[in-house]
Short mmCIF file of C-alpha atoms and ligand atoms in Angstrom, two decimals:
data_model
loop_
_atom_site.label_atom_id
_atom_site.label_comp_id
_atom_site.label_asym_id
_atom_site.label_seq_id
_atom_site.Cartn_x
_atom_site.Cartn_y
_atom_site.Cartn_z
CA MET A 1 127.28 159.03 191.21
CA LYS A 2 130.92 158.10 192.34
CA LEU A 3 133.61 158.07 190.13
CA TYR A 4 137.11 156.02 190.22
CA SER A 5 140.00 156.39 188.07
CA THR A 6 140.96 154.07 184.91
CA ASN A 7 144.57 153.46 187.34
CA ASN A 8 142.36 152.98 190.52
CA HIS A 9 139.02 151.26 191.01
CA ASN A 10 138.98 152.00 194.49
CA LEU A 11 139.00 155.74 194.15
CA ALA A 12 135.77 157.42 194.56
CA VAL A 13 135.42 161.02 193.87
CA ASP A 14 132.24 163.11 193.60
CA LEU A 15 131.02 164.89 190.10
CA GLU A 16 132.04 168.23 191.53
CA THR A 17 135.55 167.01 192.03
CA ALA A 18 136.01 164.92 188.85
CA VAL A 19 134.63 168.12 187.08
CA PHE A 20 136.93 170.62 188.38
CA ASN A 21 139.93 168.40 188.55
CA SER A 22 139.32 166.92 185.09
CA LEU A 23 142.22 164.27 185.63
CA PRO A 24 142.86 162.03 188.76
CA ALA A 25 146.27 162.62 190.21
CA ASP A 26 147.22 159.08 189.40
CA LYS A 27 146.89 159.99 185.49
CA GLY A 28 144.09 157.74 184.93
CA LEU A 29 140.79 158.89 183.72
CA TYR A 30 137.63 159.33 185.60
CA MET A 31 134.91 156.77 184.96
CA PRO A 32 131.42 156.66 186.72
CA ASN A 33 131.49 153.44 189.07
CA VAL A 34 128.34 152.35 187.95
CA LEU A 35 126.66 152.86 184.44
CA PRO A 36 123.17 152.25 185.46
CA LYS A 37 120.74 150.18 183.09
CA LEU A 38 117.72 152.09 182.04
CA ASP A 39 114.44 150.07 182.00
CA ASP A 40 113.65 148.57 178.55
CA ALA A 41 110.09 150.20 178.95
CA VAL A 42 111.60 153.80 179.08
CA ILE A 43 113.62 153.04 176.03
CA ALA A 44 110.75 151.80 174.15
CA GLY A 45 108.93 154.83 174.85
CA TRP A 46 111.96 157.03 173.22
CA ASP A 47 110.29 157.14 169.71
CA LYS A 48 107.84 159.67 171.36
CA LYS A 49 110.36 161.68 173.17
CA SER A 50 112.34 164.71 172.13
CA LEU A 51 116.36 164.95 171.98
CA GLN A 52 116.21 166.94 175.16
CA GLU A 53 113.71 164.38 176.87
CA ILE A 54 115.89 161.65 175.97
CA ALA A 55 118.83 163.18 177.40
CA PHE A 56 117.31 163.79 180.59
CA ASP A 57 116.50 160.17 181.08
CA LEU A 58 119.91 159.13 180.31
CA ALA A 59 121.66 162.31 182.54
CA TYR A 60 119.35 161.71 185.49
CA ALA A 61 120.01 157.98 185.81
CA LEU A 62 123.57 158.98 186.08
CA LEU A 63 123.54 161.92 188.04
CA LYS A 64 120.36 161.97 190.51
CA ASP A 65 122.51 161.93 193.53
CA ASP A 66 124.37 164.93 192.36
CA ILE A 67 122.06 167.24 190.60
CA SER A 68 118.20 167.98 191.42
CA ALA A 69 115.92 166.84 188.29
CA GLN A 70 114.68 170.31 188.01
CA ASP A 71 118.31 171.64 187.71
CA LEU A 72 119.25 168.94 185.61
CA ARG A 73 116.70 169.27 182.90
CA ALA A 74 117.28 173.31 182.99
CA ILE A 75 120.84 172.49 182.08
CA ILE A 76 120.06 170.05 179.71
CA ASN A 77 117.53 172.55 177.84
CA ASP A 78 120.19 175.31 177.75
CA ALA A 79 122.99 173.12 177.09
CA ALA A 80 121.26 171.02 173.99
CA ASN A 81 119.32 173.63 172.43
CA PHE A 82 120.08 172.83 169.02
CA ASP A 83 119.18 169.74 166.85
CA ALA A 84 120.99 166.93 165.69
CA PRO A 85 119.20 165.87 162.73
CA LEU A 86 119.68 162.55 160.74
CA VAL A 87 119.61 163.05 157.41
CA PRO A 88 119.20 159.96 154.95
CA LEU A 89 122.30 159.60 152.39
CA GLN A 90 121.35 156.63 150.55
CA ASP A 91 119.66 153.29 151.25
CA ASP A 92 120.09 152.32 154.89
CA THR A 93 122.88 155.22 155.64
CA TYR A 94 121.94 158.19 157.40
CA ILE A 95 124.20 161.31 158.39
CA LEU A 96 123.72 162.42 161.76
CA GLU A 97 124.46 166.15 161.60
CA LEU A 98 126.43 167.19 164.93
CA PHE A 99 127.22 170.65 163.44
CA HIS A 100 124.45 172.90 164.22
CA GLY A 101 125.62 174.43 167.24
CA PRO A 102 127.40 177.65 167.67
CA SER A 103 130.76 176.35 166.75
CA LEU A 104 129.63 174.09 163.92
CA ALA A 105 131.09 171.06 165.50
CA PHE A 106 129.82 168.19 167.77
CA LYS A 107 132.21 169.44 170.68
CA ASP A 108 129.43 172.05 171.36
CA PHE A 109 127.36 169.12 173.18
CA GLY A 110 130.23 168.64 175.61
CA GLY A 111 131.31 172.41 175.66
CA ARG A 112 128.00 173.67 176.54
CA PHE A 113 127.03 170.82 179.15
CA MET A 114 130.44 171.33 180.68
CA SER A 115 130.14 174.98 181.29
CA ARG A 116 126.83 174.52 182.70
CA ILE A 117 127.58 171.88 184.90
CA MET A 118 130.66 174.02 186.40
CA ALA A 119 128.36 176.84 186.99
CA HIS A 120 125.73 174.95 188.45
CA PHE A 121 128.59 174.01 191.15
CA LEU A 122 130.02 177.38 191.45
CA LYS A 123 126.66 178.94 192.04
CA LYS A 124 126.58 176.85 195.31
CA GLU A 125 130.34 177.76 196.41
CA GLN A 126 130.28 181.40 195.10
CA LYS A 127 133.69 181.24 193.62
CA GLU A 128 135.39 182.29 190.75
CA ILE A 129 137.59 180.02 188.29
CA ARG A 130 139.94 180.22 185.22
CA ILE A 131 140.06 178.16 182.48
CA LEU A 132 142.91 177.62 180.54
CA VAL A 133 142.80 175.45 177.20
CA ALA A 134 145.05 174.96 174.31
CA THR A 135 143.68 174.18 171.14
CA SER A 136 144.42 173.02 167.45
CA GLY A 137 141.25 174.52 166.33
CA ASP A 138 137.87 172.70 167.05
CA THR A 139 138.20 172.33 171.07
CA GLY A 140 138.85 176.03 171.48
CA GLY A 141 135.90 177.14 169.63
CA ALA A 142 133.54 174.73 171.38
CA VAL A 143 134.77 176.03 174.73
CA ALA A 144 135.06 179.73 173.68
CA LEU A 145 131.39 179.69 172.55
CA GLY A 146 130.28 177.10 175.26
CA PHE A 147 131.39 179.53 178.04
CA LEU A 148 130.58 182.91 176.72
CA ASP A 149 128.72 184.84 179.37
CA VAL A 150 128.76 182.22 181.57
CA PRO A 151 129.08 183.59 184.98
CA GLY A 152 131.96 183.12 187.65
CA ILE A 153 134.30 181.86 184.67
CA LYS A 154 136.94 183.26 182.75
CA VAL A 155 138.73 181.57 179.79
CA THR A 156 141.90 181.95 178.44
CA ILE A 157 142.55 180.03 175.00
CA LEU A 158 145.96 179.44 173.34
CA TYR A 159 146.12 178.61 169.47
CA PRO A 160 148.86 178.43 167.29
CA LYS A 161 149.21 181.45 165.23
CA GLY A 162 148.29 180.96 161.29
CA LYS A 163 147.62 177.26 162.14
CA VAL A 164 143.90 177.21 162.71
CA SER A 165 141.34 177.76 159.63
CA PRO A 166 139.79 181.12 159.19
CA ILE A 167 136.70 180.27 160.83
CA GLN A 168 138.03 178.73 163.41
CA GLU A 169 140.03 181.80 164.48
CA LEU A 170 136.92 183.87 164.37
CA GLN A 171 134.98 181.59 166.56
CA LEU A 172 137.87 182.01 169.10
CA THR A 173 138.75 185.68 169.00
CA THR A 174 135.42 187.74 168.14
CA ASN A 175 133.77 187.04 171.80
CA GLY A 176 135.04 189.39 174.13
CA ASN A 177 133.46 189.47 177.55
CA ASN A 178 134.61 186.49 179.60
CA ILE A 179 136.69 184.69 176.72
CA GLU A 180 140.23 185.79 175.96
CA ALA A 181 142.52 184.50 173.20
CA ILE A 182 146.17 184.28 172.87
CA ALA A 183 147.84 183.85 169.36
CA VAL A 184 150.97 181.73 170.17
CA ASP A 185 153.80 182.27 167.74
CA GLY A 186 154.53 178.26 167.73
CA THR A 187 152.77 174.99 167.26
CA PHE A 188 149.81 173.03 169.24
CA ASP A 189 152.37 171.36 171.30
CA ASP A 190 153.82 174.85 172.62
CA CYS A 191 150.50 176.06 173.46
CA GLN A 192 149.95 172.87 175.24
CA ALA A 193 153.46 173.13 177.18
CA LEU A 194 152.42 176.85 178.22
CA VAL A 195 148.98 175.50 179.58
CA LYS A 196 150.59 172.67 181.31
CA LYS A 197 153.54 174.87 182.96
CA ALA A 198 150.66 177.14 184.01
CA PHE A 199 148.81 174.34 185.98
CA HIS A 200 152.12 173.75 187.84
CA ASP A 201 153.17 177.11 188.97
CA PRO A 202 152.81 177.98 192.35
CA GLU A 203 152.17 181.58 191.88
CA LEU A 204 149.65 181.15 189.29
CA ASN A 205 147.83 178.62 191.39
CA GLU A 206 147.74 180.92 194.31
CA LYS A 207 146.29 183.86 192.57
CA PHE A 208 143.55 181.76 190.50
CA ASN A 209 141.47 178.64 190.73
CA LEU A 210 142.49 177.23 187.64
CA THR A 211 140.73 174.60 185.89
CA SER A 212 141.18 172.99 182.36
CA ALA A 213 138.33 172.03 180.08
CA ASN A 214 140.09 169.54 177.88
CA SER A 215 138.35 166.53 176.15
CA ILE A 216 138.93 164.04 178.78
CA ASN A 217 136.65 165.93 181.15
CA ILE A 218 133.72 163.28 182.35
CA SER A 219 131.28 166.30 181.87
CA ARG A 220 131.94 166.69 177.99
CA LEU A 221 131.46 162.76 177.63
CA ILE A 222 128.03 162.52 179.45
CA PRO A 223 126.34 164.81 177.09
CA GLN A 224 127.79 162.99 173.66
CA MET A 225 125.46 160.06 175.07
CA PHE A 226 122.28 161.89 174.09
CA TYR A 227 122.38 162.22 170.25
CA TYR A 228 123.37 158.44 170.16
CA ALA A 229 120.25 157.62 171.91
CA ASN A 230 118.39 160.32 170.05
CA SER A 231 119.38 158.40 166.71
CA TYR A 232 118.10 155.01 167.75
CA ALA A 233 114.95 156.54 169.01
CA ARG A 234 114.22 158.04 165.44
CA LEU A 235 115.30 154.63 163.62
CA LYS A 236 114.07 151.97 166.18
CA ASN A 237 110.72 151.32 164.35
CA ASP A 238 112.39 151.12 160.90
CA TYR A 239 115.39 148.90 161.51
CA GLU A 240 116.18 145.69 163.62
CA ASP A 241 119.75 146.97 164.21
CA ILE A 242 121.64 150.27 164.47
CA ILE A 243 125.51 150.52 163.48
CA PHE A 244 127.28 153.66 164.66
CA VAL A 245 130.17 155.06 162.58
CA THR A 246 131.96 157.39 164.53
CA PRO A 247 135.21 159.55 162.81
CA SER A 248 137.60 159.35 166.04
CA GLY A 249 140.85 161.02 167.36
CA ASN A 250 140.98 160.80 170.81
CA PHE A 251 137.99 158.42 171.22
CA GLY A 252 135.87 160.51 173.35
CA ASN A 253 133.11 160.48 170.93
CA ILE A 254 132.90 156.96 170.49
CA ALA A 255 133.57 156.15 174.09
CA ALA A 256 130.25 158.09 174.78
CA GLY A 257 128.33 156.01 172.48
CA ILE A 258 129.55 153.10 174.40
CA MET A 259 128.73 154.35 177.62
CA ALA A 260 125.20 154.61 176.45
CA TYR A 261 125.51 151.12 175.47
CA LYS A 262 126.79 149.96 178.57
CA MET A 263 123.48 152.07 179.98
CA GLY A 264 121.18 149.81 177.77
CA LEU A 265 121.03 151.28 174.46
CA PRO A 266 120.49 148.60 171.86
CA VAL A 267 123.37 149.26 169.41
CA LYS A 268 124.83 146.42 167.01
CA ARG A 269 128.09 147.79 166.49
CA PHE A 270 130.27 150.73 167.15
CA ILE A 271 132.60 151.39 164.13
CA ALA A 272 135.52 153.69 164.61
CA ALA A 273 137.03 155.52 161.48
CA THR A 274 139.95 157.02 161.68
CA ASN A 275 142.62 158.97 159.23
CA SER A 276 146.11 157.75 158.86
CA ASN A 277 146.98 158.04 162.54
CA ASP A 278 145.55 154.40 162.71
CA ILE A 279 146.87 153.40 166.35
CA VAL A 280 143.56 151.68 167.30
CA PRO A 281 142.73 149.87 163.82
CA GLN A 282 146.42 148.71 164.21
CA TYR A 283 145.65 147.33 167.75
CA LEU A 284 142.40 145.70 166.86
CA THR A 285 144.32 143.77 164.12
CA SER A 286 147.65 142.91 165.79
CA GLY A 287 146.68 142.98 169.59
CA ASN A 288 149.63 145.47 170.12
CA TYR A 289 148.76 148.93 171.36
CA GLN A 290 151.40 151.22 169.90
CA PRO A 291 151.25 154.93 170.43
CA ARG A 292 153.24 157.09 167.84
CA PRO A 293 153.84 160.73 167.21
CA SER A 294 150.91 162.00 165.02
CA VAL A 295 150.98 162.93 161.59
CA GLN A 296 149.21 165.57 159.73
CA THR A 297 146.23 165.19 157.79
CA LEU A 298 143.02 166.45 156.07
CA ALA A 299 140.90 165.42 158.95
CA ASN A 300 143.24 167.31 161.24
CA ALA A 301 140.91 167.45 164.33
CA MET A 302 141.59 163.68 164.37
CA ASP A 303 145.44 163.93 164.07
CA VAL A 304 146.34 162.01 167.21
CA GLY A 305 149.17 159.72 168.03
CA ASP A 306 148.00 158.24 171.57
CA PRO A 307 144.14 158.58 171.74
CA SER A 308 143.40 159.55 175.43
CA ASN A 309 140.02 158.32 175.78
CA PHE A 310 141.08 154.71 174.64
CA VAL A 311 141.85 153.71 178.24
CA ARG A 312 137.98 154.40 178.89
CA ILE A 313 136.81 152.25 176.37
CA MET A 314 139.32 149.51 177.46
CA ASP A 315 137.83 149.77 180.93
CA MET A 316 134.70 149.53 179.97
CA PHE A 317 135.31 146.00 178.51
CA GLY A 318 137.33 144.85 181.27
CA LYS A 319 140.54 145.07 179.39
CA ASP A 320 139.34 142.03 177.14
CA LEU A 321 140.29 142.64 173.77
CA ASP A 322 138.26 140.07 172.43
CA ALA A 323 135.16 141.59 174.47
CA LEU A 324 135.94 144.72 172.77
CA LYS A 325 136.23 143.21 169.22
CA GLN A 326 132.90 141.72 169.38
CA MET A 327 131.35 145.00 169.83
CA VAL A 328 134.02 147.70 168.30
CA GLY A 329 135.49 147.67 165.01
CA ALA A 330 137.96 150.13 163.45
CA TYR A 331 139.22 151.12 159.94
CA ALA A 332 141.79 153.73 158.77
CA TYR A 333 141.77 155.94 155.61
CA ASN A 334 144.56 158.06 154.15
CA ASP A 335 143.95 161.44 152.48
CA GLU A 336 143.56 160.42 148.94
CA GLN A 337 141.08 158.28 149.97
CA ILE A 338 139.15 161.01 151.93
CA LYS A 339 139.54 163.17 148.84
CA THR A 340 137.87 160.67 146.64
CA ALA A 341 135.21 159.94 149.15
CA ILE A 342 134.03 163.74 149.35
CA SER A 343 134.22 163.73 145.64
CA GLU A 344 132.10 160.68 145.10
CA VAL A 345 129.17 161.89 147.59
CA TYR A 346 129.24 165.45 146.19
CA ASN A 347 128.88 164.01 142.66
CA ARG A 348 126.29 161.68 143.57
CA LYS A 349 124.26 163.08 146.10
CA LYS A 350 125.28 167.03 145.73
CA TYR A 351 126.13 166.15 149.85
CA VAL A 352 129.19 167.76 151.33
CA LEU A 353 131.18 165.53 153.83
CA CYS A 354 133.68 167.23 156.03
CA PRO A 355 137.10 165.42 155.80
CA HIS A 356 136.50 163.58 159.11
CA THR A 357 133.06 162.66 158.28
CA ALA A 358 134.35 161.15 155.00
CA THR A 359 136.19 158.60 156.93
CA GLY A 360 133.16 157.45 158.39
CA TYR A 361 131.49 157.18 154.97
CA LEU A 362 134.34 154.88 153.83
CA ALA A 363 134.38 152.93 156.84
CA VAL A 364 130.66 152.22 155.64
CA LYS A 365 131.44 151.13 152.44
CA ASP A 366 134.08 148.74 153.78
CA ILE A 367 131.54 147.23 156.61
CA LYS A 368 128.84 146.55 153.98
CA ALA A 369 131.41 144.67 151.99
CA ASP A 370 132.70 142.35 154.74
CA ASP A 371 129.15 142.06 156.36
CA GLU A 372 126.88 140.33 153.61
CA GLN A 373 124.45 139.10 156.05
CA ASN A 374 123.50 142.34 157.94
CA LYS A 375 122.85 144.22 154.79
CA ASP A 376 119.20 144.20 154.80
CA LYS A 377 118.42 144.85 158.60
CA ALA A 378 120.71 147.43 159.95
CA ALA A 379 120.82 151.25 159.80
CA TYR A 380 124.13 152.87 159.28
CA VAL A 381 124.60 156.18 161.07
CA ILE A 382 127.64 158.01 160.46
CA LEU A 383 128.04 160.87 162.77
CA SER A 384 128.87 164.03 160.89
CA THR A 385 131.47 165.58 163.49
CA ALA A 386 131.75 169.27 161.68
CA HIS A 387 130.43 171.49 158.89
CA PRO A 388 132.80 171.38 155.92
CA CYS A 389 133.33 175.29 156.11
CA LYS A 390 135.57 174.71 159.14
CA PHE A 391 138.06 172.94 156.99
CA PRO A 392 137.99 174.76 153.58
CA ASP A 393 141.40 173.71 152.11
CA VAL A 394 140.22 170.81 150.35
CA PHE A 395 137.37 171.88 148.81
CA GLY A 396 138.63 174.34 146.38
CA GLU A 397 141.04 171.83 145.00
CA LEU A 398 138.17 169.45 144.63
CA GLY A 399 135.88 172.37 142.96
CA ILE A 400 133.08 171.85 145.54
CA ASN A 401 130.99 174.94 146.88
CA TYR A 402 128.94 174.94 149.88
CA GLU A 403 126.67 177.24 151.57
CA GLU A 404 128.04 178.80 154.56
CA PRO A 405 125.82 178.63 157.87
CA GLU A 406 124.33 181.98 159.21
CA GLN A 407 126.40 181.99 162.03
CA VAL A 408 129.53 181.96 159.94
CA LYS A 409 127.78 185.10 158.02
CA ALA A 410 127.83 186.93 161.35
CA LEU A 411 131.34 186.22 162.26
CA TYR A 412 132.65 188.18 159.67
CA GLN A 413 131.10 191.18 160.80
CA LYS A 414 132.86 191.04 164.21
CA GLU A 415 136.06 192.26 164.75
CA LYS A 416 139.19 189.92 166.41
CA GLN A 417 140.27 190.89 169.76
CA VAL A 418 143.52 188.55 170.13
CA LYS A 419 146.72 188.95 172.21
CA GLN A 420 150.08 187.78 170.08
CA MET A 421 152.55 186.15 172.18
CA GLY A 422 155.87 184.15 171.74
CA LYS A 423 156.06 181.04 173.27
CA SER A 424 157.99 181.94 176.51
CA PHE A 425 156.34 180.84 179.77
CA GLU A 426 157.68 184.20 181.64
CA GLU A 427 155.88 186.03 179.12
CA PHE A 428 152.55 184.19 179.22
CA LYS A 429 152.50 184.03 183.18
CA ALA A 430 153.42 187.78 183.38
CA PHE A 431 150.53 188.35 181.10
CA LEU A 432 148.27 186.43 183.30
CA ILE A 433 149.22 188.29 186.31
CA ASN A 434 149.28 191.63 185.07
CA GLU A 435 146.47 191.91 182.99
C1 PLP B 501 137.35 166.74 168.18
C2 PLP B 501 137.09 166.07 166.59
C3 PLP B 501 137.29 164.64 166.16
C4 PLP B 501 137.34 163.71 167.28
O1 PLP B 501 136.72 163.32 168.07
P1 PLP B 501 137.24 162.49 169.30
O2 PLP B 501 136.02 162.46 170.30
O3 PLP B 501 138.55 163.15 169.53
O4 PLP B 501 137.51 161.03 168.79
C5 PLP B 501 136.43 164.46 164.88
N1 PLP B 501 136.29 165.38 164.15
C6 PLP B 501 136.08 166.58 164.62
C7 PLP B 501 135.70 167.53 163.28
C8 PLP B 501 136.31 167.07 165.73
O5 PLP B 501 136.56 168.54 166.00
#
């Protein structure tokens, strides 16, 4: 596979370059130059295959020039070593639980696959790399736990002190070994500014092979196709159509679903659900793409004012808004609506939605109201992006209790190892050089 930039379709880099660069120099995003269509017969046989086997069919079609079948199978089996169960919620609506990995969020699929792809290429080259990542909470946990003990890679994670949830902080700070956490006395934007400056600093680049692990890396998107395909396989014999509803912030998760669709996955429609940061829902209505500073919401992993992966989606529809609207819809919900949805589902089903997943639930209600004729034929799959325990603030107020997963109970026993720091770049740089 060769990859081009969404800003330059004539570019053609190999997978290794795209993975370690993360971003092309022209500030576009890398995309595969072809999304190969799978044979109908292969897809028809998926009901008899496991998540890992389906993942291999998809990934191998894309990466067969880059990684041997044997290596790719090993990478997938090691990276996707937890389940993505479909839980029936009501009638034809299912919750796709993507929070059974180590950091309890869907980003584990991307984090674990990216780390193993990087390690695969590093083994060949015998070099060491240093990953710098700024996080507002969920990305850092998936990267920390995804890269833990991966040979040849050291990870430094910066997070805003006091601004991530207690469980997110434990996931970032209790690892040790090749994972190092820095609590910055500032905001997420300050953390991101420090990381950006480091990437542009000649002295640091001289000393380290610096790489980023942010969510626009193409190797994080590829494994996110797997669970869309697996859900289809589990439901295809019972329903004529499938509609996926994806709670969205940077629009990477839904972009991966659309990639799978372009590779032949039969999907009726994709729906993005957002919080009050409704840039994409507005765009689909008005035809005017107007990014703006994000506002803080209960679904804070989706507080994004200029969704970076949206250009990938536009690219896959040839920048044609009408073609996009045929296949993709979008709905937005505010905090009050999110709280009401969480309470409603808890009272009726005793099921606890995280605030992000709650936007997906609300979208299903609206789609069904808008789409009378499909009611009886389609299954609605809501991607549940995180376990509720990562976003505890809202549940006390709503009087809702949930069971904490075993991984979390184990975290409380561990000791935090964290370096405190101000937001001065000189201090950060001196730390990296002298530690
Ligand atoms: C990252 C994240 C999202 C948003 O995913 P995108 O790929 O950025 O659209 C939604 N929910 C949770 C819990 C997340 O961590």
